[in-house]
């Protein structure tokens, strides 16, 4: 049983986390949604107080780096004024995922945009829920682009028109709720989780003392439980390129190289004045587009590829040397070298287990595929064995002291016995609990 004897160190806006390049503030974007006006204001905050860049996370949130302690009140005030922090007390618990086409997907069974908004309001209206971990994750799967995952604490899965099944950590609770009652159902389950975790300090449903299955059974209370896996078949690739909406308009998905929006990127997005969604693959989707060809051209010109065969697709990295004192290498430079040195439409060959790779020479055994190939090999490059920000399904490239990388295949929870780098104040660890990388 996992016992947490501390609160998680996941940053927010009010509670920023230290790093080598300054403080990190994470701005929650329920459903990954942000409009052009708010993105412009966020970019202004990043330029005035931080590095100027805006980083995307695997939970479809954004981060500002390089902040100073003295500037945090001004940063928080600016983020709140932009409408991106409706509750200071609930800053870190607004972790809600949804499809980037929520409310627009032609295959959706539920209008997920309105459900996400309702859940966000309900969370912020419940004072007790400030006790949730900053990593407690809620998914709203509308039946279109798959979102639900056994790694999520609560998932609403659309099973019929305007009807959700309630899952916890991949287990069906047997509860079926209309979309209008979905937010209330989420709050009830969150309260039940806090009561069940007792003194264990669990951050996630899967860490509960009696286990996630027992928690789901208790929530069922006599209801029939299918208990089928939450993970649905994944789409062949992330939402990149021109995408069809349920109305006459389109959406356009773009890759953000290494998940970092520069001021140039942001200026292009703001100029397009489109409704925007951040994706869990650290990309962006512009929604309600009337001229997709012109939108693609503008994004490509700004360095945001809209090609599903882009070499940047599926390559991510942690902050690396200079930003984190644990890092053993400039992983972002090495990841970029890897991306730009690989063919755009090569045949997938898979990953050798625990292979040692020299990023300066490349590795002929590791070839990434066109993203339409389900055998594609995503890579996440990290400076130490804490493996921060690892996406699901990615081969982990762990920096070694000798300048090479250890390749840990996707699905392998074991990390190589390598030095984790010098101690860092960014993530204190519990002697009784492993570091949480979800």
Tab-separated table of C-alpha atoms in Angstrom:
chain	number	residue	atom	x	y	z
A	1	UNK	CA	0.000	0.000	0.000
A	2	UNK	CA	1.281	3.438	-0.935
A	3	UNK	CA	1.421	5.817	2.008
A	4	UNK	CA	1.959	9.499	1.277
A	5	UNK	CA	3.319	11.433	4.209
A	6	UNK	CA	3.375	14.764	2.399
A	7	UNK	CA	1.320	16.813	-0.027
A	8	UNK	CA	2.288	16.548	-3.655
A	9	UNK	CA	4.629	19.196	-5.040
A	10	UNK	CA	2.655	19.785	-8.232
A	11	UNK	CA	2.844	23.537	-8.872
A	12	UNK	CA	-0.017	25.956	-9.254
A	13	UNK	CA	-0.139	29.710	-9.693
A	14	UNK	CA	-0.423	30.541	-6.010
A	15	UNK	CA	2.008	27.766	-4.975
A	16	UNK	CA	4.808	27.927	-7.527
A	17	UNK	CA	7.652	25.382	-7.453
A	18	UNK	CA	11.391	26.181	-7.502
A	19	UNK	CA	13.721	25.158	-10.329
A	20	UNK	CA	17.202	26.141	-11.430
A	21	UNK	CA	15.874	28.803	-13.807
A	22	UNK	CA	13.456	30.299	-11.278
A	23	UNK	CA	9.979	29.431	-10.080
A	24	UNK	CA	7.439	27.442	-12.101
A	25	UNK	CA	3.741	28.358	-12.111
A	26	UNK	CA	1.219	25.982	-13.665
A	27	UNK	CA	-2.036	27.434	-14.980
A	28	UNK	CA	-4.898	24.920	-15.106
A	29	UNK	CA	-7.001	25.010	-18.266
A	30	UNK	CA	-10.039	22.737	-17.796
A	31	UNK	CA	-10.527	20.886	-21.060
A	32	UNK	CA	-7.326	22.542	-22.321
A	33	UNK	CA	-9.382	25.534	-23.452
A	34	UNK	CA	-8.099	29.079	-23.880
A	35	UNK	CA	-9.142	31.831	-26.273
A	36	UNK	CA	-6.878	34.209	-28.163
A	37	UNK	CA	-7.410	37.138	-25.782
A	38	UNK	CA	-6.461	35.120	-22.713
A	39	UNK	CA	-3.495	33.565	-24.500
A	40	UNK	CA	-2.252	37.071	-25.317
A	41	UNK	CA	-2.532	38.080	-21.655
A	42	UNK	CA	-0.732	34.916	-20.557
A	43	UNK	CA	2.057	35.621	-23.036
A	44	UNK	CA	2.367	39.124	-21.605
A	45	UNK	CA	2.752	37.666	-18.083
A	46	UNK	CA	5.444	35.256	-19.361
A	47	UNK	CA	7.301	38.095	-21.072
A	48	UNK	CA	7.114	40.499	-18.105
A	49	UNK	CA	7.918	38.094	-15.313
A	50	UNK	CA	9.406	34.887	-16.764
A	51	UNK	CA	11.362	33.420	-19.643
A	52	UNK	CA	8.858	34.621	-22.219
A	53	UNK	CA	7.911	31.092	-23.291
A	54	UNK	CA	4.789	29.134	-22.328
A	55	UNK	CA	5.261	25.383	-21.817
A	56	UNK	CA	2.498	22.835	-22.453
A	57	UNK	CA	2.001	19.857	-20.138
A	58	UNK	CA	0.737	16.303	-20.668
A	59	UNK	CA	-2.432	17.262	-18.763
A	60	UNK	CA	-3.240	20.004	-21.294
A	61	UNK	CA	-2.218	22.786	-18.913
A	62	UNK	CA	0.400	25.513	-19.367
A	63	UNK	CA	3.451	26.530	-17.335
A	64	UNK	CA	5.362	29.757	-16.877
A	65	UNK	CA	9.037	29.418	-15.962
A	66	UNK	CA	11.773	31.694	-14.682
A	67	UNK	CA	9.563	33.553	-12.202
A	68	UNK	CA	10.844	35.392	-9.109
A	69	UNK	CA	9.371	35.029	-5.646
A	70	UNK	CA	8.849	38.787	-5.372
A	71	UNK	CA	6.755	38.776	-8.563
A	72	UNK	CA	4.394	35.924	-7.629
A	73	UNK	CA	1.610	38.178	-6.261
A	74	UNK	CA	1.633	40.169	-9.489
A	75	UNK	CA	1.686	36.987	-11.581
A	76	UNK	CA	-1.264	35.526	-9.665
A	77	UNK	CA	-3.195	38.796	-9.968
A	78	UNK	CA	-2.593	38.931	-13.724
A	79	UNK	CA	-3.619	35.294	-14.248
A	80	UNK	CA	-6.771	35.848	-12.172
A	81	UNK	CA	-7.592	39.061	-14.061
A	82	UNK	CA	-7.361	37.092	-17.309
A	83	UNK	CA	-10.059	34.754	-15.999
A	84	UNK	CA	-7.676	31.807	-15.778
A	85	UNK	CA	-7.810	31.337	-11.990
A	86	UNK	CA	-11.407	31.682	-10.780
A	87	UNK	CA	-10.534	30.408	-7.295
A	88	UNK	CA	-7.222	30.872	-5.503
A	89	UNK	CA	-8.096	28.140	-3.010
A	90	UNK	CA	-8.963	25.642	-5.770
A	91	UNK	CA	-6.100	26.657	-8.050
A	92	UNK	CA	-4.470	23.203	-8.174
A	93	UNK	CA	-7.567	20.960	-8.234
A	94	UNK	CA	-9.085	22.091	-11.555
A	95	UNK	CA	-7.612	19.118	-13.435
A	96	UNK	CA	-10.185	18.240	-16.099
A	97	UNK	CA	-9.363	16.636	-19.439
A	98	UNK	CA	-11.576	16.574	-22.517
A	99	UNK	CA	-11.252	16.100	-26.253
A	100	UNK	CA	-9.817	19.115	-28.087
A	101	UNK	CA	-12.952	18.858	-30.256
A	102	UNK	CA	-15.291	18.842	-27.245
A	103	UNK	CA	-18.667	20.187	-28.280
A	104	UNK	CA	-17.744	19.911	-31.966
A	105	UNK	CA	-16.816	16.271	-32.620
A	106	UNK	CA	-19.144	14.655	-35.186
A	107	UNK	CA	-18.782	11.317	-33.352
A	108	UNK	CA	-19.538	12.664	-29.871
A	109	UNK	CA	-22.544	11.515	-27.857
A	110	UNK	CA	-22.410	14.388	-25.367
A	111	UNK	CA	-21.677	18.117	-25.605
A	112	UNK	CA	-18.577	17.859	-23.415
A	113	UNK	CA	-17.705	21.568	-23.381
A	114	UNK	CA	-20.687	22.396	-21.195
A	115	UNK	CA	-19.966	19.417	-18.936
A	116	UNK	CA	-16.349	20.544	-18.409
A	117	UNK	CA	-17.549	24.017	-17.437
A	118	UNK	CA	-20.101	22.583	-15.018
A	119	UNK	CA	-17.498	20.336	-13.349
A	120	UNK	CA	-15.080	23.251	-12.994
A	121	UNK	CA	-17.745	25.380	-11.298
A	122	UNK	CA	-18.791	22.501	-9.038
A	123	UNK	CA	-15.221	21.797	-7.917
A	124	UNK	CA	-14.605	25.447	-7.082
A	125	UNK	CA	-17.877	25.601	-5.122
A	126	UNK	CA	-16.892	22.708	-2.819
A	127	UNK	CA	-14.502	23.932	-0.069
A	128	UNK	CA	-13.599	20.385	1.073
A	129	UNK	CA	-12.186	19.511	-2.342
A	130	UNK	CA	-9.180	21.780	-1.837
A	131	UNK	CA	-7.773	18.695	-0.045
A	132	UNK	CA	-7.449	16.861	-3.381
A	133	UNK	CA	-3.976	16.378	-4.775
A	134	UNK	CA	-2.873	18.671	-7.576
A	135	UNK	CA	-2.509	15.464	-9.612
A	136	UNK	CA	-6.079	14.174	-9.078
A	137	UNK	CA	-7.352	13.918	-12.644
A	138	UNK	CA	-10.872	13.937	-14.096
A	139	UNK	CA	-11.602	12.934	-17.696
A	140	UNK	CA	-14.681	13.732	-19.776
A	141	UNK	CA	-14.817	11.305	-22.728
A	142	UNK	CA	-17.612	12.363	-25.093
A	143	UNK	CA	-17.405	9.295	-27.347
A	144	UNK	CA	-15.281	11.055	-29.977
A	145	UNK	CA	-11.506	11.365	-29.614
A	146	UNK	CA	-10.655	8.923	-26.756
A	147	UNK	CA	-9.761	10.609	-23.472
A	148	UNK	CA	-10.533	8.099	-20.708
A	149	UNK	CA	-7.657	6.183	-19.108
A	150	UNK	CA	-7.145	3.883	-16.154
A	151	UNK	CA	-4.551	6.455	-14.992
A	152	UNK	CA	-7.336	8.978	-14.385
A	153	UNK	CA	-9.005	9.096	-10.983
A	154	UNK	CA	-12.507	9.757	-12.312
A	155	UNK	CA	-13.687	9.301	-15.880
A	156	UNK	CA	-17.049	10.112	-17.384
A	157	UNK	CA	-17.475	7.893	-20.447
A	158	UNK	CA	-20.288	8.660	-22.861
A	159	UNK	CA	-22.205	5.410	-23.375
A	160	UNK	CA	-25.377	6.780	-24.965
A	161	UNK	CA	-26.802	10.092	-26.083
A	162	UNK	CA	-26.356	12.545	-23.159
A	163	UNK	CA	-25.468	9.696	-20.779
A	164	UNK	CA	-22.186	8.955	-18.984
A	165	UNK	CA	-20.821	5.904	-17.215
A	166	UNK	CA	-18.807	6.805	-14.117
A	167	UNK	CA	-15.428	5.053	-13.864
A	168	UNK	CA	-12.735	5.340	-11.183
A	169	UNK	CA	-9.135	4.386	-11.993
A	170	UNK	CA	-10.386	2.267	-14.879
A	171	UNK	CA	-13.158	0.480	-12.946
A	172	UNK	CA	-16.828	0.861	-13.844
A	173	UNK	CA	-18.857	1.907	-10.799
A	174	UNK	CA	-22.123	0.899	-12.461
A	175	UNK	CA	-23.365	4.466	-12.161
A	176	UNK	CA	-25.006	5.989	-15.221
A	177	UNK	CA	-25.769	9.698	-15.085
A	178	UNK	CA	-27.331	12.157	-17.525
A	179	UNK	CA	-24.998	14.885	-18.738
A	180	UNK	CA	-26.919	17.459	-16.700
A	181	UNK	CA	-25.983	15.615	-13.480
A	182	UNK	CA	-22.392	14.776	-14.399
A	183	UNK	CA	-20.778	17.565	-12.355
A	184	UNK	CA	-22.716	16.579	-9.237
A	185	UNK	CA	-21.633	12.948	-9.732
A	186	UNK	CA	-17.966	13.952	-9.978
A	187	UNK	CA	-18.160	15.965	-6.754
A	188	UNK	CA	-19.809	13.042	-4.927
A	189	UNK	CA	-17.085	10.640	-6.035
A	190	UNK	CA	-14.353	13.126	-5.076
A	191	UNK	CA	-15.842	13.475	-1.588
A	192	UNK	CA	-16.049	9.675	-1.302
A	193	UNK	CA	-12.379	9.407	-2.290
A	194	UNK	CA	-11.302	11.864	0.403
A	195	UNK	CA	-13.270	9.918	3.017
A	196	UNK	CA	-11.862	6.578	1.846
A	197	UNK	CA	-8.239	7.635	1.770
A	198	UNK	CA	-8.374	8.427	5.518
A	199	UNK	CA	-4.842	8.882	6.842
A	200	UNK	CA	-3.106	7.173	3.910
A	201	UNK	CA	-2.486	10.511	2.197
A	202	UNK	CA	-3.292	8.890	-1.171
A	203	UNK	CA	-3.078	11.238	-4.132
A	204	UNK	CA	-4.922	8.894	-6.499
A	205	UNK	CA	-7.778	6.386	-6.433
A	206	UNK	CA	-5.344	3.644	-7.413
A	207	UNK	CA	-3.420	4.315	-4.174
A	208	UNK	CA	-6.365	3.806	-1.803
A	209	UNK	CA	-5.673	1.351	1.044
A	210	UNK	CA	-8.384	-1.106	-0.086
A	211	UNK	CA	-7.619	-0.664	-3.776
A	212	UNK	CA	-9.419	0.960	-6.694
A	213	UNK	CA	-11.635	-2.060	-7.445
A	214	UNK	CA	-13.006	-2.106	-3.903
A	215	UNK	CA	-13.675	1.634	-4.080
A	216	UNK	CA	-15.584	1.169	-7.348
A	217	UNK	CA	-17.586	-1.670	-5.801
A	218	UNK	CA	-18.498	0.497	-2.810
A	219	UNK	CA	-19.686	3.252	-5.140
A	220	UNK	CA	-21.779	0.752	-7.097
A	221	UNK	CA	-24.024	0.093	-4.065
A	222	UNK	CA	-25.937	-2.747	-5.680
A	223	UNK	CA	-25.710	-1.524	-9.256
A	224	UNK	CA	-24.548	-3.913	-11.966
A	225	UNK	CA	-20.893	-3.327	-12.822
A	226	UNK	CA	-19.462	-4.203	-16.208
A	227	UNK	CA	-15.963	-3.482	-14.940
A	228	UNK	CA	-14.652	-3.320	-18.474
A	229	UNK	CA	-11.327	-1.556	-19.017
A	230	UNK	CA	-11.562	2.219	-19.227
A	231	UNK	CA	-8.820	2.483	-21.836
A	232	UNK	CA	-10.466	2.554	-25.230
A	233	UNK	CA	-8.618	1.916	-28.506
A	234	UNK	CA	-6.403	4.932	-29.133
A	235	UNK	CA	-6.629	7.023	-32.254
A	236	UNK	CA	-3.851	6.246	-34.740
A	237	UNK	CA	-2.345	9.686	-34.233
A	238	UNK	CA	-2.890	12.910	-32.272
A	239	UNK	CA	-5.263	15.508	-33.740
A	240	UNK	CA	-2.970	17.085	-36.343
A	241	UNK	CA	-3.944	18.766	-39.626
A	242	UNK	CA	-7.423	19.721	-40.786
A	243	UNK	CA	-10.139	18.060	-38.697
A	244	UNK	CA	-13.853	17.859	-39.398
A	245	UNK	CA	-16.290	19.441	-36.947
A	246	UNK	CA	-19.973	18.599	-36.517
A	247	UNK	CA	-20.944	21.912	-38.131
A	248	UNK	CA	-19.789	23.320	-41.466
A	249	UNK	CA	-16.520	24.547	-39.990
A	250	UNK	CA	-13.189	22.822	-39.389
A	251	UNK	CA	-10.537	22.544	-36.718
A	252	UNK	CA	-6.791	22.632	-37.350
A	253	UNK	CA	-4.315	20.768	-35.167
A	254	UNK	CA	-0.647	21.720	-34.954
A	255	UNK	CA	2.419	20.255	-33.289
A	256	UNK	CA	4.274	22.452	-30.800
A	257	UNK	CA	7.965	21.467	-31.019
A	258	UNK	CA	8.989	20.018	-27.633
A	259	UNK	CA	5.799	21.460	-26.131
A	260	UNK	CA	7.094	25.020	-25.858
A	261	UNK	CA	5.163	27.993	-27.249
A	262	UNK	CA	7.500	30.863	-28.050
A	263	UNK	CA	6.397	34.468	-28.366
A	264	UNK	CA	6.490	33.999	-32.159
A	265	UNK	CA	4.159	31.011	-31.908
A	266	UNK	CA	1.803	32.860	-29.599
A	267	UNK	CA	1.699	35.947	-31.830
A	268	UNK	CA	0.580	33.755	-34.745
A	269	UNK	CA	-2.093	32.017	-32.669
A	270	UNK	CA	-3.414	35.304	-31.330
A	271	UNK	CA	-3.497	36.817	-34.830
A	272	UNK	CA	-5.694	33.942	-36.023
A	273	UNK	CA	-8.161	34.826	-33.246
A	274	UNK	CA	-9.495	31.273	-32.980
A	275	UNK	CA	-10.858	29.296	-30.075
A	276	UNK	CA	-7.917	27.196	-28.899
A	277	UNK	CA	-7.502	23.869	-27.107
A	278	UNK	CA	-4.250	22.498	-25.693
A	279	UNK	CA	-3.911	18.734	-26.205
A	280	UNK	CA	-2.475	16.038	-23.943
A	281	UNK	CA	0.157	15.423	-26.625
A	282	UNK	CA	1.451	18.973	-26.070
A	283	UNK	CA	-0.055	20.327	-29.260
A	284	UNK	CA	-2.729	22.888	-30.088
A	285	UNK	CA	-6.049	22.661	-31.924
A	286	UNK	CA	-7.684	25.772	-33.358
A	287	UNK	CA	-11.438	25.299	-33.434
A	288	UNK	CA	-14.304	26.834	-35.432
A	289	UNK	CA	-12.034	27.619	-38.378
A	290	UNK	CA	-13.699	28.844	-41.598
A	291	UNK	CA	-10.583	28.926	-43.822
A	292	UNK	CA	-8.476	25.891	-42.900
A	293	UNK	CA	-5.985	26.318	-45.753
A	294	UNK	CA	-5.073	29.847	-44.677
A	295	UNK	CA	-4.894	28.742	-41.037
A	296	UNK	CA	-2.509	25.891	-41.869
A	297	UNK	CA	-0.312	28.252	-43.894
A	298	UNK	CA	-0.123	30.779	-41.034
A	299	UNK	CA	0.721	28.113	-38.445
A	300	UNK	CA	3.367	26.487	-40.625
A	301	UNK	CA	4.961	29.885	-41.299
A	302	UNK	CA	5.190	30.453	-37.534
A	303	UNK	CA	6.937	27.118	-36.939
A	304	UNK	CA	3.899	25.131	-35.788
A	305	UNK	CA	3.740	22.092	-38.118
A	306	UNK	CA	0.307	20.853	-39.186
A	307	UNK	CA	1.687	17.848	-41.079
A	308	UNK	CA	0.843	14.447	-39.503
A	309	UNK	CA	4.267	13.307	-40.717
A	310	UNK	CA	6.176	16.072	-38.924
A	311	UNK	CA	9.392	14.775	-37.316
A	312	UNK	CA	8.505	16.754	-34.174
A	313	UNK	CA	5.462	14.596	-33.522
A	314	UNK	CA	5.893	12.253	-30.570
A	315	UNK	CA	9.167	13.789	-29.353
A	316	UNK	CA	8.978	15.401	-25.903
A	317	UNK	CA	11.441	16.315	-23.164
A	318	UNK	CA	11.678	17.503	-19.588
A	319	UNK	CA	13.220	20.889	-18.799
A	320	UNK	CA	16.781	19.535	-18.668
A	321	UNK	CA	20.146	21.064	-17.865
A	322	UNK	CA	20.051	24.709	-16.850
A	323	UNK	CA	16.433	24.502	-15.717
A	324	UNK	CA	16.614	21.565	-13.290
A	325	UNK	CA	19.621	20.837	-11.096
A	326	UNK	CA	18.965	17.092	-11.245
A	327	UNK	CA	19.458	16.999	-15.007
A	328	UNK	CA	22.584	15.334	-16.383
A	329	UNK	CA	22.181	16.621	-19.954
A	330	UNK	CA	20.672	19.283	-22.173
A	331	UNK	CA	17.844	16.920	-23.059
A	332	UNK	CA	15.889	19.470	-25.070
A	333	UNK	CA	18.802	20.007	-27.445
A	334	UNK	CA	19.335	16.252	-27.734
A	335	UNK	CA	15.630	15.624	-28.339
A	336	UNK	CA	15.595	18.314	-31.044
A	337	UNK	CA	18.677	16.759	-32.654
A	338	UNK	CA	16.925	13.393	-32.611
A	339	UNK	CA	13.735	14.821	-34.150
A	340	UNK	CA	15.443	16.766	-36.915
A	341	UNK	CA	17.741	13.883	-37.794
A	342	UNK	CA	15.067	11.274	-38.444
A	343	UNK	CA	13.152	10.609	-41.664
A	344	UNK	CA	9.582	11.871	-41.954
A	345	UNK	CA	7.967	8.652	-43.196
A	346	UNK	CA	10.343	5.840	-42.274
A	347	UNK	CA	9.120	2.335	-41.450
A	348	UNK	CA	8.752	1.654	-37.741
A	349	UNK	CA	11.216	-0.806	-36.301
A	350	UNK	CA	10.404	-0.541	-32.584
A	351	UNK	CA	12.818	0.029	-29.692
A	352	UNK	CA	15.534	-2.236	-28.357
A	353	UNK	CA	15.113	-2.873	-24.628
A	354	UNK	CA	17.450	-0.805	-22.505
A	355	UNK	CA	19.486	0.257	-25.533
A	356	UNK	CA	22.247	2.830	-25.085
A	357	UNK	CA	21.905	5.675	-27.572
A	358	UNK	CA	24.369	8.411	-28.450
A	359	UNK	CA	22.212	11.437	-29.345
A	360	UNK	CA	25.025	13.045	-31.323
A	361	UNK	CA	25.391	10.070	-33.661
A	362	UNK	CA	21.811	8.855	-33.757
A	363	UNK	CA	20.830	5.205	-33.503
A	364	UNK	CA	20.212	3.214	-36.703
A	365	UNK	CA	18.077	0.757	-34.720
A	366	UNK	CA	15.596	3.437	-33.717
A	367	UNK	CA	13.533	4.875	-36.560
A	368	UNK	CA	10.307	6.770	-35.989
A	369	UNK	CA	7.338	6.224	-38.262
A	370	UNK	CA	4.697	8.302	-39.949
A	371	UNK	CA	2.211	8.966	-37.187
A	372	UNK	CA	-0.532	7.088	-39.063
A	373	UNK	CA	1.412	3.891	-38.346
A	374	UNK	CA	0.203	2.427	-35.031
A	375	UNK	CA	3.713	1.033	-34.478
A	376	UNK	CA	5.189	4.522	-34.227
A	377	UNK	CA	7.715	5.032	-31.455
A	378	UNK	CA	7.290	8.165	-29.362
A	379	UNK	CA	10.239	9.240	-27.219
A	380	UNK	CA	10.419	11.318	-24.044
A	381	UNK	CA	13.891	12.610	-23.162
A	382	UNK	CA	14.685	13.155	-19.479
A	383	UNK	CA	17.718	14.376	-17.555
A	384	UNK	CA	17.393	11.935	-14.643
A	385	UNK	CA	15.522	8.847	-13.458
A	386	UNK	CA	12.654	10.852	-11.959
A	387	UNK	CA	11.384	10.937	-15.558
A	388	UNK	CA	9.180	14.008	-15.121
A	389	UNK	CA	6.398	14.479	-17.654
A	390	UNK	CA	6.574	11.033	-19.254
A	391	UNK	CA	3.630	10.589	-21.638
A	392	UNK	CA	1.796	7.276	-21.771
A	393	UNK	CA	3.143	5.009	-24.493
A	394	UNK	CA	6.486	6.763	-24.973
A	395	UNK	CA	9.918	5.184	-24.876
A	396	UNK	CA	11.846	6.894	-22.113
A	397	UNK	CA	15.306	8.190	-22.996
A	398	UNK	CA	17.156	8.621	-19.681
A	399	UNK	CA	20.355	10.695	-19.640
A	400	UNK	CA	23.534	9.000	-18.391
A	401	UNK	CA	26.623	10.629	-16.946
A	402	UNK	CA	28.699	9.468	-19.917
A	403	UNK	CA	26.625	11.540	-22.361
A	404	UNK	CA	24.543	8.657	-23.723
A	405	UNK	CA	20.938	7.714	-23.016
A	406	UNK	CA	19.311	4.574	-21.691
A	407	UNK	CA	16.188	3.615	-23.660
A	408	UNK	CA	13.382	2.233	-21.493
A	409	UNK	CA	10.570	0.848	-23.679
A	410	UNK	CA	6.983	2.033	-23.261
A	411	UNK	CA	5.058	-0.061	-20.760
A	412	UNK	CA	8.182	-0.945	-18.798
A	413	UNK	CA	7.790	0.612	-15.331
A	414	UNK	CA	11.363	-0.260	-14.333
A	415	UNK	CA	13.877	2.536	-14.714
A	416	UNK	CA	17.604	1.937	-15.126
A	417	UNK	CA	19.805	2.091	-12.037
A	418	UNK	CA	21.399	5.391	-12.998
A	419	UNK	CA	22.326	8.382	-10.852
A	420	UNK	CA	19.306	10.644	-10.404
A	421	UNK	CA	21.441	13.778	-10.436
A	422	UNK	CA	22.074	16.101	-7.486
A	423	UNK	CA	19.243	16.855	-5.043
A	424	UNK	CA	16.696	19.398	-6.172
A	425	UNK	CA	14.171	21.440	-4.219
A	426	UNK	CA	11.644	21.003	-7.023
A	427	UNK	CA	10.272	17.662	-5.858
A	428	UNK	CA	10.893	16.477	-2.322
A	429	UNK	CA	10.339	12.735	-2.041
A	430	UNK	CA	8.801	10.638	0.673
A	431	UNK	CA	10.848	7.764	2.112
A	432	UNK	CA	7.702	5.619	2.058
A	433	UNK	CA	6.338	6.503	-1.350
A	434	UNK	CA	7.829	6.525	-4.843
A	435	UNK	CA	7.898	9.703	-6.878
A	436	UNK	CA	4.626	10.137	-8.770
A	437	UNK	CA	5.171	10.781	-12.488
A	438	UNK	CA	1.590	10.717	-13.716
